[in-house]
PDB file of C-alpha atoms in Angstrom:
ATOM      1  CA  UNK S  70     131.325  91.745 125.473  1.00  0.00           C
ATOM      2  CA  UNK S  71     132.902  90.274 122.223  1.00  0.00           C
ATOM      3  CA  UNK S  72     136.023  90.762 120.251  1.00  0.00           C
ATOM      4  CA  UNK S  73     133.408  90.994 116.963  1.00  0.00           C
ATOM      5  CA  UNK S  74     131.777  93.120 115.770  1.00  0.00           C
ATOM      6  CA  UNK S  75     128.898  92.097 112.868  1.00  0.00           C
ATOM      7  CA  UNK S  76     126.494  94.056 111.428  1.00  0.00           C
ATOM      8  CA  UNK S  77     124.253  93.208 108.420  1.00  0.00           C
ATOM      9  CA  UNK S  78     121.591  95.171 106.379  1.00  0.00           C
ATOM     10  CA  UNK S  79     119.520  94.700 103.291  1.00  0.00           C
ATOM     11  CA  UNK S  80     119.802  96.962 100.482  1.00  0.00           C
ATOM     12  CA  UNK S  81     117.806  97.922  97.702  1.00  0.00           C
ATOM     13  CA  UNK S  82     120.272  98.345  95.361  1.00  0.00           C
ATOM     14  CA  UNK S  83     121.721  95.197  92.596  1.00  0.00           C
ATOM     15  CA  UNK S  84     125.299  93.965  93.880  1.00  0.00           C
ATOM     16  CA  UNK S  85     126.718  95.744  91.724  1.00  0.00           C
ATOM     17  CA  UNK S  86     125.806  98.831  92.478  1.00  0.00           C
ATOM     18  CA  UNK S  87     126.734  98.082  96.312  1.00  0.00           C
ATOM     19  CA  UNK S  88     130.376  96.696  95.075  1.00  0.00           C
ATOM     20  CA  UNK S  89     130.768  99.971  93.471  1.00  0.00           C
ATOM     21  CA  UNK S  90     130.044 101.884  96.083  1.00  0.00           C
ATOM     22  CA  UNK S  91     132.335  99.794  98.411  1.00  0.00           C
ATOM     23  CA  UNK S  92     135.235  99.742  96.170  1.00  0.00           C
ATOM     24  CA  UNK S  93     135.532 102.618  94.139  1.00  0.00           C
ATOM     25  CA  UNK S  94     137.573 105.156  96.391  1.00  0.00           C
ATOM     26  CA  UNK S  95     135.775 107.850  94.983  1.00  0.00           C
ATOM     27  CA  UNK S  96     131.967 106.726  96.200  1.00  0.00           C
ATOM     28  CA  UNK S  97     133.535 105.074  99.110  1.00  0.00           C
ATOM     29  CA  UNK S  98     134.446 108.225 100.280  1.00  0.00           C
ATOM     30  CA  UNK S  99     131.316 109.948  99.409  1.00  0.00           C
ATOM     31  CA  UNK S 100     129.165 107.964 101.890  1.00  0.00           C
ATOM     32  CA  UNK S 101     131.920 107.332 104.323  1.00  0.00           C
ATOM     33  CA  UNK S 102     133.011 110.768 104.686  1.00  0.00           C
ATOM     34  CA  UNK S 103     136.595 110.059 103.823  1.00  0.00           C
ATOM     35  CA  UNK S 104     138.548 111.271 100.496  1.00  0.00           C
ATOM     36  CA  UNK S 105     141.117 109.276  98.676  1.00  0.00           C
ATOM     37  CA  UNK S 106     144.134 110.191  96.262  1.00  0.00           C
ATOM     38  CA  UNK S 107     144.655 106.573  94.591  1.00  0.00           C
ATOM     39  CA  UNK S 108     142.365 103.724  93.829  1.00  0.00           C
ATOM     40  CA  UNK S 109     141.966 100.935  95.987  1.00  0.00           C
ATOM     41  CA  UNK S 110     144.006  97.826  94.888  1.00  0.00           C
ATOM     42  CA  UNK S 111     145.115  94.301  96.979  1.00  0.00           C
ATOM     43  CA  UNK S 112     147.956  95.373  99.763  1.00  0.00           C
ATOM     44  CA  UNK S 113     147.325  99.082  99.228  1.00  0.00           C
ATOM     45  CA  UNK S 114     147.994 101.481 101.732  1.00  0.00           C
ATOM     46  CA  UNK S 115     145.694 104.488 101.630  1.00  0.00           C
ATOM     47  CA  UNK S 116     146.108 107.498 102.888  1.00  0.00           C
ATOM     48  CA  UNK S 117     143.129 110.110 102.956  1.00  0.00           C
ATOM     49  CA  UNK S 118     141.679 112.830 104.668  1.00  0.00           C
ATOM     50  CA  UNK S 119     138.323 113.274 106.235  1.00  0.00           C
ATOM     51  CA  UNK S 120     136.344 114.951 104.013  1.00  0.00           C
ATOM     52  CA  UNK S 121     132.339 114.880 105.584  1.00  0.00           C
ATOM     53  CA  UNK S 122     129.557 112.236 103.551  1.00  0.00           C
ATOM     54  CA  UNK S 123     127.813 113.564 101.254  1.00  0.00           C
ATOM     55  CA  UNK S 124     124.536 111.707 101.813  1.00  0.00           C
ATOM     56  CA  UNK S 125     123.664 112.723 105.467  1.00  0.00           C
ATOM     57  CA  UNK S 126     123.918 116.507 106.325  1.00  0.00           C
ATOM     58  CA  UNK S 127     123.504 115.732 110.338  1.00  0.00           C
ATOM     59  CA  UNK S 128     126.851 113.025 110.426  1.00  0.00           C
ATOM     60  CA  UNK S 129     128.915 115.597 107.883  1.00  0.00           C
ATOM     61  CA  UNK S 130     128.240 118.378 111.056  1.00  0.00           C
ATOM     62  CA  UNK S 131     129.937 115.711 113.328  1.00  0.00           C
ATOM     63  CA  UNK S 132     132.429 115.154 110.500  1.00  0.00           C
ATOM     64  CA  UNK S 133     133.748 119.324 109.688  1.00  0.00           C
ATOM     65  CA  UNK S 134     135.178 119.381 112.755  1.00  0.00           C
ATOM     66  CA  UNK S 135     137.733 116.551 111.848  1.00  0.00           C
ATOM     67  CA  UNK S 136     137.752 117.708 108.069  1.00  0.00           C
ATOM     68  CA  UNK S 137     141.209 117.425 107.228  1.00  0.00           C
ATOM     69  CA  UNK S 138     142.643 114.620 109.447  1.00  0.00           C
ATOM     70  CA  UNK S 139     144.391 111.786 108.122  1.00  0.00           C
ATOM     71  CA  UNK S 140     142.632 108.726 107.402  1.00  0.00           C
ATOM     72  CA  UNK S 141     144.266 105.264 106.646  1.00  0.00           C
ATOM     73  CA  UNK S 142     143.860 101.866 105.957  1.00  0.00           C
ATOM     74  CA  UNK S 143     145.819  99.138 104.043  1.00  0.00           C
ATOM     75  CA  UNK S 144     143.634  97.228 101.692  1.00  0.00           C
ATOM     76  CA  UNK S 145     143.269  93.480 102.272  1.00  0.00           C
ATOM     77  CA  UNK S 146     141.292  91.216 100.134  1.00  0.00           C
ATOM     78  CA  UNK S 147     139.098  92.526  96.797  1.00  0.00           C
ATOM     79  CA  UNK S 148     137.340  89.504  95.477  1.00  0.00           C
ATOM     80  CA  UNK S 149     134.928  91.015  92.598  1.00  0.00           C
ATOM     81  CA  UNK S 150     131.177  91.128  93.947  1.00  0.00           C
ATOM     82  CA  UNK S 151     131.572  89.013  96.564  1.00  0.00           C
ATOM     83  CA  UNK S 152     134.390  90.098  99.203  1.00  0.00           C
ATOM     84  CA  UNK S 153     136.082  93.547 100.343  1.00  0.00           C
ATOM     85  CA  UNK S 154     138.483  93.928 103.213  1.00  0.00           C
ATOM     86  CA  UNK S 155     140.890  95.799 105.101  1.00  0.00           C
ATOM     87  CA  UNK S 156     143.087  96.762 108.230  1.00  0.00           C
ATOM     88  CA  UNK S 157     143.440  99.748 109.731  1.00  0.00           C
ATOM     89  CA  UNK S 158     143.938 101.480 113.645  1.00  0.00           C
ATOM     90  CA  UNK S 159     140.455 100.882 115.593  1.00  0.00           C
ATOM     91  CA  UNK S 160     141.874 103.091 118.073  1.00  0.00           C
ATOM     92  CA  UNK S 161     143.681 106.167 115.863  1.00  0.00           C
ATOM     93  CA  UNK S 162     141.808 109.005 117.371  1.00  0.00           C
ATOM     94  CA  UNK S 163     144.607 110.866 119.132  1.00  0.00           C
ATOM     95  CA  UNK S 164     146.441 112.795 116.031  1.00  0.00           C
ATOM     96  CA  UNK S 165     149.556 113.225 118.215  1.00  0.00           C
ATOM     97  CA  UNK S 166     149.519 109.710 119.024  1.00  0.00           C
ATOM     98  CA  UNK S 167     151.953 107.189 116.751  1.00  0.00           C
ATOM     99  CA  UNK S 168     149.582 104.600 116.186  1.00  0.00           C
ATOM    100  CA  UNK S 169     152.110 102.407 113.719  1.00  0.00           C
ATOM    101  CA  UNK S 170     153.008  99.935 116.084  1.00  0.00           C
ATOM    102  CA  UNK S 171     149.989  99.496 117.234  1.00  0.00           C
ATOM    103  CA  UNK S 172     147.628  96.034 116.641  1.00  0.00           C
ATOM    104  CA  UNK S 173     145.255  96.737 113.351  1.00  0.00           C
ATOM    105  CA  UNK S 174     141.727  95.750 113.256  1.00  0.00           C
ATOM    106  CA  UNK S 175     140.460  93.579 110.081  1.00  0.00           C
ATOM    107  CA  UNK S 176     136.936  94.898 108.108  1.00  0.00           C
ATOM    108  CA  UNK S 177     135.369  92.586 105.463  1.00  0.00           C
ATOM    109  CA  UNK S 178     132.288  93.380 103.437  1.00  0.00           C
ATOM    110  CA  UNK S 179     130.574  90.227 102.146  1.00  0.00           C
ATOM    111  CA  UNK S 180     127.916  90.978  99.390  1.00  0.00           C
ATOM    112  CA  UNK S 181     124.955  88.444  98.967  1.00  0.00           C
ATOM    113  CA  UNK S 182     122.364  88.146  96.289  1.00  0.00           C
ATOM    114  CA  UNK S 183     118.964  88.239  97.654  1.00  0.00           C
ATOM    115  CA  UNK S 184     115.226  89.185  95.748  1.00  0.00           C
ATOM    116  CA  UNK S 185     114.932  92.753  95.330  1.00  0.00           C
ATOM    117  CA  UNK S 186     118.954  93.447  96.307  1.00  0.00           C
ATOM    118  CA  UNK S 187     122.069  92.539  98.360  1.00  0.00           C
ATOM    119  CA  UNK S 188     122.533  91.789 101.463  1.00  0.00           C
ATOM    120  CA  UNK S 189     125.816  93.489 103.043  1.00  0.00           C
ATOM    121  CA  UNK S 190     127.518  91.725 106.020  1.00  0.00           C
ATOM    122  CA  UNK S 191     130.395  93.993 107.672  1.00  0.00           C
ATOM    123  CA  UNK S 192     132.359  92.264 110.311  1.00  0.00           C
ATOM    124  CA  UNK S 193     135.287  93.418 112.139  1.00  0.00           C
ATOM    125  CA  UNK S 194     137.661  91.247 114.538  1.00  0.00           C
ATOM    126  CA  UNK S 195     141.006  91.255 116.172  1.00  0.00           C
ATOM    127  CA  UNK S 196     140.061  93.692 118.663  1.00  0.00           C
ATOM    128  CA  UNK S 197     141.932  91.091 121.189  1.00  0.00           C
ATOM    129  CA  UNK S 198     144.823  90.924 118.946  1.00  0.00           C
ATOM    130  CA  UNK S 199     144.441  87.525 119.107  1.00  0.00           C
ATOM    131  CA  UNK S 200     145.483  85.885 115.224  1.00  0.00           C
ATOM    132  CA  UNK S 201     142.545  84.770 113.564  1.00  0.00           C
ATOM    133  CA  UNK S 202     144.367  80.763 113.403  1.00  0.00           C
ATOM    134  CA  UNK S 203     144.691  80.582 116.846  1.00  0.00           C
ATOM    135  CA  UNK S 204     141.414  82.072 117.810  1.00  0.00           C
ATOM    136  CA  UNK S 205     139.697  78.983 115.927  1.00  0.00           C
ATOM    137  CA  UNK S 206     141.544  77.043 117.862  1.00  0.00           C
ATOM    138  CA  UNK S 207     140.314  78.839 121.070  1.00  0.00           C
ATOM    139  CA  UNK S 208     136.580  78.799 120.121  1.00  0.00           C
ATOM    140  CA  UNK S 209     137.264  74.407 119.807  1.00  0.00           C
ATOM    141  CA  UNK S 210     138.998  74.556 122.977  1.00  0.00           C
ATOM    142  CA  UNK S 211     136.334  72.427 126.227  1.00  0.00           C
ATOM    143  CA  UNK S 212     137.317  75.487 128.517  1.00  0.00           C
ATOM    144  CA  UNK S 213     139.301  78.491 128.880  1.00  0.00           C
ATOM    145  CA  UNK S 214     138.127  79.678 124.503  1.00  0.00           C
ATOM    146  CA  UNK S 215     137.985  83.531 124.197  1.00  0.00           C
ATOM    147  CA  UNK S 216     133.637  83.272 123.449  1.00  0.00           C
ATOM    148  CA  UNK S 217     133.536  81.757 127.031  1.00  0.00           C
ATOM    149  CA  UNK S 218     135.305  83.931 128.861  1.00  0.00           C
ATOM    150  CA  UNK S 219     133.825  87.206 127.496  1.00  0.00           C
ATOM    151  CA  UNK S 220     130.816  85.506 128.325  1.00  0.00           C
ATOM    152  CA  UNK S 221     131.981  85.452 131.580  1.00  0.00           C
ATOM    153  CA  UNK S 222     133.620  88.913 131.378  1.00  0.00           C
ATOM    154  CA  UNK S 223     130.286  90.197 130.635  1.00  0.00           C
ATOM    155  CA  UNK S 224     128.723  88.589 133.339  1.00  0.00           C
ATOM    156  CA  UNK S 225     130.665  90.619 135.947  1.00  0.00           C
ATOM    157  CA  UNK S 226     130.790  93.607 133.365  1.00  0.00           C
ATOM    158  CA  UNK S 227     126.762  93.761 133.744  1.00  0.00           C
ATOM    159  CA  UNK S 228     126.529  93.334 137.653  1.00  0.00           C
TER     160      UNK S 228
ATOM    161  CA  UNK G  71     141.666 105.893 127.716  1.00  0.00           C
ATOM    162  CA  UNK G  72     144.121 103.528 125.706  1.00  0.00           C
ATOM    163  CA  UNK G  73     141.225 100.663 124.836  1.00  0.00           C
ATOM    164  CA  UNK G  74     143.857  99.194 122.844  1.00  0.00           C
ATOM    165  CA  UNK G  75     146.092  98.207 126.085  1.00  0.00           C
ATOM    166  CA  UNK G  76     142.910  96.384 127.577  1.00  0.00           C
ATOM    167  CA  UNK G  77     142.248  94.289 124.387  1.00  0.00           C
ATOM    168  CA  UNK G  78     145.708  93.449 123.913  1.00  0.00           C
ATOM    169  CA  UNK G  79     145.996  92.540 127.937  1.00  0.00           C
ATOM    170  CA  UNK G  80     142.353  90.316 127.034  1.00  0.00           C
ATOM    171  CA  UNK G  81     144.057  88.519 124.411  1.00  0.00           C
ATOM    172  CA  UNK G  82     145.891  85.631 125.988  1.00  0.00           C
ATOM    173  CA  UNK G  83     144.248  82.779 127.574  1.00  0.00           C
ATOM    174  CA  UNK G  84     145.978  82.903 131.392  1.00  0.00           C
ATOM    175  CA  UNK G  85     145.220  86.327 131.386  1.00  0.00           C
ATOM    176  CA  UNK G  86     141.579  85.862 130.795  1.00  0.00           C
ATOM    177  CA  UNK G  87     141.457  83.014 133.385  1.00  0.00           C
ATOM    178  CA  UNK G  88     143.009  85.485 135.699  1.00  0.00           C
ATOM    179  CA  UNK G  89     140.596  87.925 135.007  1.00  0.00           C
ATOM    180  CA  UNK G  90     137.746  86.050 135.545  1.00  0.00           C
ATOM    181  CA  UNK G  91     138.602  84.111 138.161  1.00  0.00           C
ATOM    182  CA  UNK G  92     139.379  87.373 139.994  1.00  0.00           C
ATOM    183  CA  UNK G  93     135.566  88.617 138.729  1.00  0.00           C
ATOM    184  CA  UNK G  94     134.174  85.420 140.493  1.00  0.00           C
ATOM    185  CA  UNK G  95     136.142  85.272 143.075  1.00  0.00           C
ATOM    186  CA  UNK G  96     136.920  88.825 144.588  1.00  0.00           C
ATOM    187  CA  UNK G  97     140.286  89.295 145.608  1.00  0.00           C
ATOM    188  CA  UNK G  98     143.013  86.639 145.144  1.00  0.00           C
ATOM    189  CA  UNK G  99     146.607  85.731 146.182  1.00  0.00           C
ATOM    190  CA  UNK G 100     149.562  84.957 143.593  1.00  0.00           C
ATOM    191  CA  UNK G 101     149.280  81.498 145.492  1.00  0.00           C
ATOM    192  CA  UNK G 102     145.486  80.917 144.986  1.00  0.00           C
ATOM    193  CA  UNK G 103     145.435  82.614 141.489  1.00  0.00           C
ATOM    194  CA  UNK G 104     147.975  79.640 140.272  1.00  0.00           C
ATOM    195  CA  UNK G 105     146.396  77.120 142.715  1.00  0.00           C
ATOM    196  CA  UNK G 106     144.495  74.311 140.070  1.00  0.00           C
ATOM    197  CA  UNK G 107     146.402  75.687 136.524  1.00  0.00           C
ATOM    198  CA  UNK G 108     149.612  74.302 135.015  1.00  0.00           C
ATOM    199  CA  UNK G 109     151.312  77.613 135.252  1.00  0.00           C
ATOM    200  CA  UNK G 110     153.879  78.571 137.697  1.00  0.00           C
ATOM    201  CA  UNK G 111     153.815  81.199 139.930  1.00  0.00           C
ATOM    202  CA  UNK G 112     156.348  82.994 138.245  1.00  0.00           C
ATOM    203  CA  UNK G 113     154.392  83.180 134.904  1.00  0.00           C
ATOM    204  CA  UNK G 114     151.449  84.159 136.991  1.00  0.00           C
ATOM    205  CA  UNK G 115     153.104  87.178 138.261  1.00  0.00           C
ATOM    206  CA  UNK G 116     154.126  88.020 134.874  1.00  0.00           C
ATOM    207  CA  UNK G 117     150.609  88.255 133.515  1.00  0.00           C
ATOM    208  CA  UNK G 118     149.608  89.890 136.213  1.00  0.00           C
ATOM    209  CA  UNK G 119     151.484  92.663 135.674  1.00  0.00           C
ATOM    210  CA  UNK G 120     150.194  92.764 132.355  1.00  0.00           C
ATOM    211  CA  UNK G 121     147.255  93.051 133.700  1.00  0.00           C
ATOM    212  CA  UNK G 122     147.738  96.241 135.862  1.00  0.00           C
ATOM    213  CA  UNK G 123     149.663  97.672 133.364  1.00  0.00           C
ATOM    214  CA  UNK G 124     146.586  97.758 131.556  1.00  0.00           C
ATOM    215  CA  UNK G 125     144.728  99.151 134.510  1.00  0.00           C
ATOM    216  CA  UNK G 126     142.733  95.699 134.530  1.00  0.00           C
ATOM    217  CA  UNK G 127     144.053  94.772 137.910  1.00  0.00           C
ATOM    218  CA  UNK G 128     145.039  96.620 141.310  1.00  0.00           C
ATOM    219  CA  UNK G 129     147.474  95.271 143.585  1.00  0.00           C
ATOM    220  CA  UNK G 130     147.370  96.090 147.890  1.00  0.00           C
ATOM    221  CA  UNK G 131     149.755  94.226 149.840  1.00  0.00           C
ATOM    222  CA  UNK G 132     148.669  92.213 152.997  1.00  0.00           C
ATOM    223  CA  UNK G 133     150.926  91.182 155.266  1.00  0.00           C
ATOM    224  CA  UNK G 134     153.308  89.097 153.406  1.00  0.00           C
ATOM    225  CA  UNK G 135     151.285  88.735 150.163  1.00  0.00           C
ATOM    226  CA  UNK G 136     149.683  90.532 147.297  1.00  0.00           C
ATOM    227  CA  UNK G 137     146.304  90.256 147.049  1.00  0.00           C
ATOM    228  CA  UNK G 138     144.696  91.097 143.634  1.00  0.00           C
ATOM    229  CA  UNK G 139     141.329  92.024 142.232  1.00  0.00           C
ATOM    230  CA  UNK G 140     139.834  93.547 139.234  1.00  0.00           C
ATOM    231  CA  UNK G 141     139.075  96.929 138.226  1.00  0.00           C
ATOM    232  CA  UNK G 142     135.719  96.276 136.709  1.00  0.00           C
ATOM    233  CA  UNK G 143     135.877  99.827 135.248  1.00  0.00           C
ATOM    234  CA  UNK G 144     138.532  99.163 132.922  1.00  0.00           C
ATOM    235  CA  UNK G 145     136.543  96.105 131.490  1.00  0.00           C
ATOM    236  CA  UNK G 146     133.079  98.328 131.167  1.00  0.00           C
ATOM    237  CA  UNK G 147     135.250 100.657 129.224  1.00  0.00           C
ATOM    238  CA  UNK G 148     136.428  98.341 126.547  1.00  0.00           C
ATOM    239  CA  UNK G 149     132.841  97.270 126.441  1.00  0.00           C
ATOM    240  CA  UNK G 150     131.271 101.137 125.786  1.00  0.00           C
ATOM    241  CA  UNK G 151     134.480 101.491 123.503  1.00  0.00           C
ATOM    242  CA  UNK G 152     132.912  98.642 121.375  1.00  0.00           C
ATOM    243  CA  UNK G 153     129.002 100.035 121.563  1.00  0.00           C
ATOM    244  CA  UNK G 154     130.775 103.296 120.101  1.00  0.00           C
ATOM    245  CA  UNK G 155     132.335 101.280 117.406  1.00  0.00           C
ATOM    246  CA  UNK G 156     129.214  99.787 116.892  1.00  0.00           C
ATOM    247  CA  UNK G 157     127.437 102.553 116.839  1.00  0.00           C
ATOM    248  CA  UNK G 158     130.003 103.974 114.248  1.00  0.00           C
ATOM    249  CA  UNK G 159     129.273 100.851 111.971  1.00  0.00           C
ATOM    250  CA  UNK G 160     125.398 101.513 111.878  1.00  0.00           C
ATOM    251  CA  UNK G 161     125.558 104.913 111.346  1.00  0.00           C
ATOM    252  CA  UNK G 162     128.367 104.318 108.232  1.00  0.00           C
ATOM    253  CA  UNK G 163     125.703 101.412 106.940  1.00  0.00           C
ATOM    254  CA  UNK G 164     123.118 103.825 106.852  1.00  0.00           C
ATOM    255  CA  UNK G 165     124.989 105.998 105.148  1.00  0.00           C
ATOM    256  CA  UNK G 166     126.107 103.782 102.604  1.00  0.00           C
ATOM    257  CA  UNK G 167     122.036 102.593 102.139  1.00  0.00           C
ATOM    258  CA  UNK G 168     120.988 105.959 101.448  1.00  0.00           C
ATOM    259  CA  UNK G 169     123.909 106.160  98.516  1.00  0.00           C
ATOM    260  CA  UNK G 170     122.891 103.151  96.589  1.00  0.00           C
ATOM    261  CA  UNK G 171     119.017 103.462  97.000  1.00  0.00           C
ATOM    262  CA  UNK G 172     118.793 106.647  95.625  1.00  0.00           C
TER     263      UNK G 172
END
């Protein structure tokens, strides 16, 4: 078990194309399944509504049913090209449920030049809510740092 | 579920010592549990209740003492919570591949 998630594909596409269809709330949304009111800017808070993707018929089915539902996240970091981020509620799937107070997870797209496209890393952390300074600190640390002991977590979580 | 709770209960260092000394160990005593760390017991209670709060950790008293041990459940649902979530992330990356190769 980890605290991070990572996930990286290759896509045939210039990095342009990808950072338009990252940060452009419009074709965000179209892929995602998600539609926005306002652009995405730095420190933004956006609030849309599932709407289901437009590009795979069998995930908008799983999608209709929510159609509707409010979906947020507060824009981080837009670096042209290169970097797109932002927080939002991991766990916001009870609509009844006040999720305000609640820790916020952190997603960053990286985009990479590579022949014949871009490579797009998506990672997301702070699943323990543990502040990402004092989790480098914890990785350094001889014994007792968080990638140890979900090491050993997972150890007992396996047996 | 609240997955949230768990994560949040993961994220300090005692409490993950706790929790895996308990998945080594079996089931521990407030005394043994702070036995060999720089923490008194006092603080060692207090994460401990943390940690049943979160449902991490069950309590049964035995004869004068509480003896503790893990609820491995709790932990294996934090871990399918993140397969989902991973899950989510490979099915949204698809997604987004079909939309800028065609």
């Amino acid at each position: 078990m980890t605290d991070r998630i990572e996930k990286s594909v290759f896509l045939k596409a210039p990095r342009s194309r990808v950072w338009r269809a990252l940060t452009d709330a419009e074709e965000f949304g179209s892929w995602f399944g998600v539609r926005f009111p306002n652009q995405f800017a730095p420190g933004a808070q956006m609030r849309g509504t599932i709407a289901p993707t437009s590009v795979d018929p069998e995930v908008a089915r799983t999608q209709k049913p929510y159609e509707g539902r409010a979906f947020e996240f507060v824009v981080d970091r837009i670096e042209p090209q290169k970097l797109f981020s932002f927080r939002w509620h991991p766990f916001a799937v009870e609509p009844e449920f006040d999720y305000s107070k609640e820790p916020m997870t952190l997603v960053v797209f990286t985009l990479e030049e590579v022949a014949g496209g871009t490579r797009l890393t998506v990672t997301e952390t702070g699943f323990d809510k543990i502040p990402l300074a004092r989790r480098g600190k914890a990785f350094e640390m001889n014994e007792g740092g968080w990638a140890e002991q979900m090491k050993l977590i997972e150890k007992y979580v396996a047996s | 579920m609240r997955p949230e709770r768990v994560f949040a209960a993961l994220g300090d260092e005692t409490r993950l010592r706790i929790v895996s000394r308990l998945g080594e160990r079996g089931r521990l005593s407030i005394v043994t549990l702070t036995e060999g760390t720089r923490v008194t017991r006092q603080a060692i209670s207090k994460h401990l209740r943390v940690l049943e709060d979160a449902g991490l950790v069950r309590s049964a008293r035995q004869g004068r003492e509480n003896i503790f041990e893990l609820d491995v459940e709790r932990l294996k649902e934090a871990q399918r919570f993140l397969e989902r979530r991973s899950q989510q992330w490979d099915s949204a990356l698809h997604r987004l591949k079909r939309f800028v190769e065609r």
